[in-house]
Amino acid sequence: MEQVQSILERMVAPLKDLRDRGIFTQEEIHSIVQRRRASEMTLQRRSGVRKSDYLRYIEEEVLLERLRKLRKQKVLNEMRNKKKEAEENDQDDDEDDDEQHGRRKKHAYQTSGPGDAHIVSHIHFIYQRTLKKFKYPIDVVLNYAQFARDFKSFHMMSRIYAEGLQHHPREEGLWIEAASFEFFGYVAQDYENGPQIGGETATVVGSSIQNARVLMQRGLRINGKNSQELWLQYFALELHYVQKLRGRREILELGLNKDGLPLEDDSEGSDEENDQGKRGVQLPSTLLLPSQIIFKNAIKAIPDNIQFRLRFVETCRMFPQTEQLEQYVMDSVTEDFGESVEGWVARISYADEGCKKHASKKGKGTADVGFLSVDNEEDEGRPTKKARKESDPALALIDEALEAVPTPSMYLECARFLRMRIKSLLEGSGADNEIKYLLQASENSVQAAQRHAEI
């Protein structure tokens, strides 16, 4: 009982501030105190205290905080309207009215006070008690981190993840969330007023690739080198960092500031100095080398799982300018799974998707022109076997696969792939971009389907 009374006494000053500023009425303050007393008494029971009791208490406080924020915004809007009306009325008043206006300004409404941060601080207090009481359950840790993120308590995020990882070092998702927070950082903004602080645009702070790498490497050491998700997330982390560096380079080369606005032009600088400045921000050609190293270590730890390698290809496709890295991954599949049916199927599918991607680029007007265009009169007739293979690498790989692995399963997989193509050709039309890459010169979809059936 004394502990409950001590907790309630610490609420007196902030609750009084909320009442004095008109955010809550006296009756509402009394109701809040009674509800909190009942909840604290429930938590102080010697036996039968459940985790749901703590979570229900937190949910009630979260709803109260949202109500407080809405009430404060409403009061501020009313005060602004009253101030605007008073200024309009005071334009034609005499000196006596000016004195009254001065008294009104002297007793102006206080826009902030200790009550603003009280409810959020109280929720942090309840979360900390919950974690200590129930030995840091993973669901509460994740909920606590989400609460801190939603209510802009970013100063607590590192502590939450650190304490959670101490108690759950085998939880892969927690390592990934902690590393993601360290890399992406957070937007420095006021919880009450939004992303604007002092009239300036808020910026991202706390972003550290070094801390994120340390967390991912530590997670791999603790969870063993066989954690596929950690390897993939570490690989994606480095690709995110590459895109960040490329974005910085573009800003510097274009002469833009962080808000995307042009910098002031210094006409006194020579062209040679400008060229040197541009060369100074160019990144090395080995920009994707860290990602390649991570991939090599990953397949060294997990060497016999081809689906694991193909997930690296899927990850690469989420980022621009990663074609060389995709090819590097597929080269490892060719080298290590050359006698595997699954490896050949993966290579055939990859070649088919490459043809589709190349055809879509041509459809958008990005075909090779100028010195890259080829005009060969021999191609006007029926294309040769070599030309057919170059125009459709997937079919060429089917021939190679059947020669390298002439097994029933290989024939079935190749037949399944061709059947899928024939179905797409018969259901679509020649103008359909989905099948246009399957058609050769002066060939319609039916003829293309017959050609695939002959194979």
mmCIF file of C-alpha atoms in Angstrom, residues 99-318:
data_model
loop_
_atom_site.group_PDB
_atom_site.id
_atom_site.type_symbol
_atom_site.label_atom_id
_atom_site.label_comp_id
_atom_site.label_asym_id
_atom_site.label_seq_id
_atom_site.Cartn_x
_atom_site.Cartn_y
_atom_site.Cartn_z
ATOM 1 C CA GLU A 99 -3.093 48.017 -21.430
ATOM 2 C CA GLN A 100 -5.677 45.261 -21.185
ATOM 3 C CA HIS A 101 -4.050 43.530 -24.139
ATOM 4 C CA GLY A 102 -0.745 43.799 -22.308
ATOM 5 C CA ARG A 103 -2.252 42.110 -19.276
ATOM 6 C CA ARG A 104 -3.602 39.353 -21.509
ATOM 7 C CA LYS A 105 -0.155 38.799 -22.972
ATOM 8 C CA LYS A 106 1.303 38.719 -19.497
ATOM 9 C CA HIS A 107 -1.027 35.869 -18.569
ATOM 10 C CA ALA A 108 -0.618 34.030 -21.887
ATOM 11 C CA TYR A 109 -1.427 30.346 -22.141
ATOM 12 C CA GLN A 110 1.450 27.999 -21.329
ATOM 13 C CA THR A 111 1.890 25.743 -24.349
ATOM 14 C CA SER A 112 4.046 23.117 -22.603
ATOM 15 C CA GLY A 113 4.589 21.786 -19.133
ATOM 16 C CA PRO A 114 5.632 18.754 -17.069
ATOM 17 C CA GLY A 115 2.350 17.043 -17.882
ATOM 18 C CA ASP A 116 3.218 16.621 -21.564
ATOM 19 C CA ALA A 117 5.868 13.947 -20.984
ATOM 20 C CA HIS A 118 4.277 12.462 -17.868
ATOM 21 C CA ILE A 119 2.119 9.747 -19.439
ATOM 22 C CA VAL A 120 4.841 8.512 -21.819
ATOM 23 C CA SER A 121 7.335 8.395 -18.931
ATOM 24 C CA HIS A 122 4.808 6.461 -16.863
ATOM 25 C CA ILE A 123 4.368 3.927 -19.677
ATOM 26 C CA HIS A 124 8.155 3.464 -19.821
ATOM 27 C CA PHE A 125 8.071 2.869 -16.053
ATOM 28 C CA ILE A 126 5.394 0.173 -16.432
ATOM 29 C CA TYR A 127 7.270 -1.514 -19.289
ATOM 30 C CA GLN A 128 10.470 -1.665 -17.250
ATOM 31 C CA ARG A 129 8.600 -3.253 -14.341
ATOM 32 C CA THR A 130 6.987 -5.761 -16.716
ATOM 33 C CA LEU A 131 10.332 -6.802 -18.191
ATOM 34 C CA LYS A 132 11.959 -7.283 -14.796
ATOM 35 C CA LYS A 133 8.956 -9.122 -13.369
ATOM 36 C CA PHE A 134 8.657 -11.680 -16.194
ATOM 37 C CA LYS A 135 12.356 -12.004 -17.170
ATOM 38 C CA TYR A 136 12.211 -10.047 -20.428
ATOM 39 C CA PRO A 137 9.684 -11.992 -22.559
ATOM 40 C CA ILE A 138 10.403 -11.500 -26.239
ATOM 41 C CA ASP A 139 6.888 -10.311 -27.116
ATOM 42 C CA VAL A 140 7.051 -7.560 -24.491
ATOM 43 C CA VAL A 141 10.514 -6.507 -25.675
ATOM 44 C CA LEU A 142 9.254 -6.141 -29.249
ATOM 45 C CA ASN A 143 6.120 -4.292 -28.132
ATOM 46 C CA TYR A 144 8.237 -1.977 -25.995
ATOM 47 C CA ALA A 145 10.529 -1.191 -28.937
ATOM 48 C CA GLN A 146 7.524 -0.488 -31.149
ATOM 49 C CA PHE A 147 6.019 1.787 -28.504
ATOM 50 C CA ALA A 148 9.291 3.740 -28.194
ATOM 51 C CA ARG A 149 9.419 4.127 -31.969
ATOM 52 C CA ASP A 150 5.788 5.249 -32.275
ATOM 53 C CA PHE A 151 6.044 7.812 -29.477
ATOM 54 C CA LYS A 152 9.475 9.144 -30.572
ATOM 55 C CA SER A 153 11.342 7.852 -27.505
ATOM 56 C CA PHE A 154 14.381 7.069 -29.615
ATOM 57 C CA HIS A 155 16.773 7.624 -26.736
ATOM 58 C CA MET A 156 15.399 4.402 -25.234
ATOM 59 C CA MET A 157 15.685 2.237 -28.341
ATOM 60 C CA SER A 158 19.335 1.213 -27.941
ATOM 61 C CA ARG A 159 18.761 0.314 -24.297
ATOM 62 C CA ILE A 160 15.673 -1.753 -25.138
ATOM 63 C CA TYR A 161 17.468 -3.754 -27.821
ATOM 64 C CA ALA A 162 20.599 -4.193 -25.692
ATOM 65 C CA GLU A 163 18.641 -5.571 -22.734
ATOM 66 C CA GLY A 164 16.522 -7.744 -25.022
ATOM 67 C CA LEU A 165 19.583 -9.257 -26.710
ATOM 68 C CA GLN A 166 21.170 -10.004 -23.347
ATOM 69 C CA HIS A 167 18.204 -12.200 -22.464
ATOM 70 C CA HIS A 168 17.451 -13.519 -25.977
ATOM 71 C CA PRO A 169 20.766 -13.864 -27.833
ATOM 72 C CA ARG A 170 19.337 -16.681 -29.996
ATOM 73 C CA GLU A 171 16.490 -14.553 -31.346
ATOM 74 C CA GLU A 172 17.525 -13.746 -34.920
ATOM 75 C CA GLY A 173 14.759 -11.229 -35.511
ATOM 76 C CA LEU A 174 15.880 -9.138 -32.559
ATOM 77 C CA TRP A 175 19.421 -8.893 -33.931
ATOM 78 C CA ILE A 176 18.028 -7.806 -37.295
ATOM 79 C CA GLU A 177 15.746 -5.154 -35.759
ATOM 80 C CA ALA A 178 18.572 -3.768 -33.624
ATOM 81 C CA ALA A 179 20.932 -3.565 -36.617
ATOM 82 C CA SER A 180 18.218 -1.948 -38.719
ATOM 83 C CA PHE A 181 17.685 0.745 -36.088
ATOM 84 C CA GLU A 182 21.417 1.414 -35.863
ATOM 85 C CA PHE A 183 21.780 1.750 -39.647
ATOM 86 C CA PHE A 184 18.671 3.718 -40.578
ATOM 87 C CA GLY A 185 18.750 5.880 -37.453
ATOM 88 C CA TYR A 186 15.757 8.078 -36.716
ATOM 89 C CA VAL A 187 14.362 11.464 -37.647
ATOM 90 C CA ALA A 188 15.178 14.063 -34.998
ATOM 91 C CA GLN A 189 11.774 15.582 -34.334
ATOM 92 C CA ASP A 190 9.660 16.809 -31.500
ATOM 93 C CA TYR A 191 6.987 14.347 -30.411
ATOM 94 C CA GLU A 192 4.547 17.179 -29.685
ATOM 95 C CA ASN A 193 5.184 19.381 -32.733
ATOM 96 C CA GLY A 194 6.120 16.889 -35.451
ATOM 97 C CA PRO A 195 9.173 16.927 -37.728
ATOM 98 C CA GLN A 196 9.830 20.660 -37.440
ATOM 99 C CA ILE A 197 12.117 21.927 -34.682
ATOM 100 C CA GLY A 198 12.793 25.617 -34.499
ATOM 101 C CA GLY A 199 11.614 26.113 -38.070
ATOM 102 C CA GLU A 200 14.331 23.880 -39.484
ATOM 103 C CA THR A 201 13.873 20.686 -41.435
ATOM 104 C CA ALA A 202 14.411 17.579 -39.323
ATOM 105 C CA THR A 203 17.320 15.335 -40.281
ATOM 106 C CA VAL A 204 18.142 11.686 -39.742
ATOM 107 C CA VAL A 205 20.545 11.170 -36.849
ATOM 108 C CA GLY A 206 22.047 8.163 -35.143
ATOM 109 C CA SER A 207 22.756 6.290 -38.391
ATOM 110 C CA SER A 208 25.870 4.117 -38.053
ATOM 111 C CA ILE A 209 26.924 1.406 -40.492
ATOM 112 C CA GLN A 210 29.721 0.382 -38.109
ATOM 113 C CA ASN A 211 27.302 -0.365 -35.258
ATOM 114 C CA ALA A 212 24.961 -2.226 -37.604
ATOM 115 C CA ARG A 213 27.821 -4.389 -38.906
ATOM 116 C CA VAL A 214 28.985 -5.183 -35.383
ATOM 117 C CA LEU A 215 25.491 -6.321 -34.406
ATOM 118 C CA MET A 216 25.084 -8.547 -37.480
ATOM 119 C CA GLN A 217 28.525 -10.112 -37.028
ATOM 120 C CA ARG A 218 27.900 -10.702 -33.329
ATOM 121 C CA GLY A 219 24.541 -12.266 -34.140
ATOM 122 C CA LEU A 220 26.207 -14.643 -36.590
ATOM 123 C CA ARG A 221 28.853 -15.642 -34.047
ATOM 124 C CA ILE A 222 26.297 -16.320 -31.323
ATOM 125 C CA ASN A 223 23.683 -18.052 -33.476
ATOM 126 C CA GLY A 224 26.189 -20.039 -35.487
ATOM 127 C CA LYS A 225 27.142 -19.649 -39.110
ATOM 128 C CA ASN A 226 24.102 -21.645 -40.312
ATOM 129 C CA SER A 227 21.585 -18.834 -39.839
ATOM 130 C CA GLN A 228 20.268 -18.149 -43.332
ATOM 131 C CA GLU A 229 18.184 -15.124 -42.361
ATOM 132 C CA LEU A 230 21.087 -13.337 -40.684
ATOM 133 C CA TRP A 231 23.322 -13.890 -43.710
ATOM 134 C CA LEU A 232 20.671 -12.552 -46.080
ATOM 135 C CA GLN A 233 19.954 -9.533 -43.896
ATOM 136 C CA TYR A 234 23.665 -8.781 -43.559
ATOM 137 C CA PHE A 235 23.954 -8.996 -47.350
ATOM 138 C CA ALA A 236 20.984 -6.613 -47.759
ATOM 139 C CA LEU A 237 22.509 -4.232 -45.202
ATOM 140 C CA GLU A 238 25.604 -3.777 -47.348
ATOM 141 C CA LEU A 239 23.480 -3.195 -50.449
ATOM 142 C CA HIS A 240 21.535 -0.514 -48.573
ATOM 143 C CA TYR A 241 24.828 1.121 -47.690
ATOM 144 C CA VAL A 242 25.921 1.025 -51.339
ATOM 145 C CA GLN A 243 22.729 2.830 -52.367
ATOM 146 C CA LYS A 244 23.349 5.388 -49.642
ATOM 147 C CA LEU A 245 26.854 6.068 -50.970
ATOM 148 C CA ARG A 246 25.564 6.329 -54.524
ATOM 149 C CA GLY A 247 22.952 8.838 -53.414
ATOM 150 C CA ARG A 248 25.599 10.961 -51.723
ATOM 151 C CA ARG A 249 27.757 10.838 -54.836
ATOM 152 C CA GLU A 250 24.878 12.011 -57.017
ATOM 153 C CA ILE A 251 24.150 14.899 -54.664
ATOM 154 C CA LEU A 252 27.790 15.975 -54.670
ATOM 155 C CA GLU A 253 28.195 15.654 -58.422
ATOM 156 C CA LEU A 254 24.989 17.533 -59.159
ATOM 157 C CA GLY A 255 25.818 20.255 -56.655
ATOM 158 C CA LEU A 256 22.732 19.748 -54.472
ATOM 159 C CA ASN A 257 22.363 20.159 -50.769
ATOM 160 C CA LYS A 258 20.735 17.624 -48.446
ATOM 161 C CA ASP A 259 17.256 19.000 -49.272
ATOM 162 C CA GLY A 260 17.768 18.520 -53.017
ATOM 163 C CA LEU A 261 18.198 22.262 -53.726
ATOM 164 C CA PRO A 262 21.039 23.616 -55.919
ATOM 165 C CA LEU A 263 24.050 25.034 -54.150
ATOM 166 C CA GLU A 264 25.318 28.555 -54.823
ATOM 167 C CA ASP A 265 27.437 28.652 -57.955
ATOM 168 C CA ASP A 266 30.969 29.924 -57.478
ATOM 169 C CA SER A 267 31.871 31.450 -60.842
ATOM 170 C CA GLU A 268 35.466 32.097 -59.773
ATOM 171 C CA GLY A 269 36.374 28.406 -59.792
ATOM 172 C CA SER A 270 37.965 27.087 -62.933
ATOM 173 C CA ASP A 271 36.715 24.166 -64.989
ATOM 174 C CA GLU A 272 39.778 22.177 -64.033
ATOM 175 C CA GLU A 273 39.012 22.585 -60.330
ATOM 176 C CA ASN A 274 35.411 21.500 -60.942
ATOM 177 C CA ASP A 275 36.597 18.399 -62.800
ATOM 178 C CA GLN A 276 38.936 17.543 -59.944
ATOM 179 C CA GLY A 277 36.085 17.961 -57.477
ATOM 180 C CA LYS A 278 33.925 15.579 -59.450
ATOM 181 C CA ARG A 279 36.715 13.026 -59.661
ATOM 182 C CA GLY A 280 37.187 13.337 -55.904
ATOM 183 C CA VAL A 281 33.680 12.064 -55.111
ATOM 184 C CA GLN A 282 33.766 9.100 -57.486
ATOM 185 C CA LEU A 283 33.500 5.761 -55.756
ATOM 186 C CA PRO A 284 35.789 2.831 -56.528
ATOM 187 C CA SER A 285 34.718 0.026 -58.852
ATOM 188 C CA THR A 286 34.870 -2.402 -55.917
ATOM 189 C CA LEU A 287 31.769 -0.881 -54.316
ATOM 190 C CA LEU A 288 30.012 -4.266 -54.167
ATOM 191 C CA LEU A 289 33.058 -6.084 -52.804
ATOM 192 C CA PRO A 290 31.750 -6.242 -49.181
ATOM 193 C CA SER A 291 28.552 -7.878 -50.442
ATOM 194 C CA GLN A 292 30.584 -10.419 -52.416
ATOM 195 C CA ILE A 293 32.671 -11.230 -49.334
ATOM 196 C CA ILE A 294 29.528 -11.760 -47.260
ATOM 197 C CA PHE A 295 28.122 -14.057 -49.949
ATOM 198 C CA LYS A 296 31.349 -16.085 -50.107
ATOM 199 C CA ASN A 297 31.365 -16.543 -46.328
ATOM 200 C CA ALA A 298 27.675 -17.448 -46.383
ATOM 201 C CA ILE A 299 28.036 -20.223 -48.971
ATOM 202 C CA LYS A 300 31.147 -21.424 -47.173
ATOM 203 C CA ALA A 301 29.052 -21.852 -44.021
ATOM 204 C CA ILE A 302 26.046 -23.270 -45.928
ATOM 205 C CA PRO A 303 27.541 -24.910 -49.052
ATOM 206 C CA ASP A 304 24.890 -27.419 -50.163
ATOM 207 C CA ASN A 305 21.700 -25.342 -50.246
ATOM 208 C CA ILE A 306 20.959 -23.967 -53.692
ATOM 209 C CA GLN A 307 17.716 -22.297 -52.613
ATOM 210 C CA PHE A 308 19.744 -20.302 -50.114
ATOM 211 C CA ARG A 309 21.901 -18.959 -52.965
ATOM 212 C CA LEU A 310 18.890 -18.112 -55.092
ATOM 213 C CA ARG A 311 17.544 -15.962 -52.267
ATOM 214 C CA PHE A 312 20.649 -13.802 -52.687
ATOM 215 C CA VAL A 313 19.620 -13.269 -56.315
ATOM 216 C CA GLU A 314 16.141 -12.217 -55.162
ATOM 217 C CA THR A 315 17.735 -9.792 -52.706
ATOM 218 C CA CYS A 316 19.892 -8.275 -55.442
ATOM 219 C CA ARG A 317 16.814 -7.602 -57.564
ATOM 220 C CA MET A 318 15.472 -5.327 -54.833
#
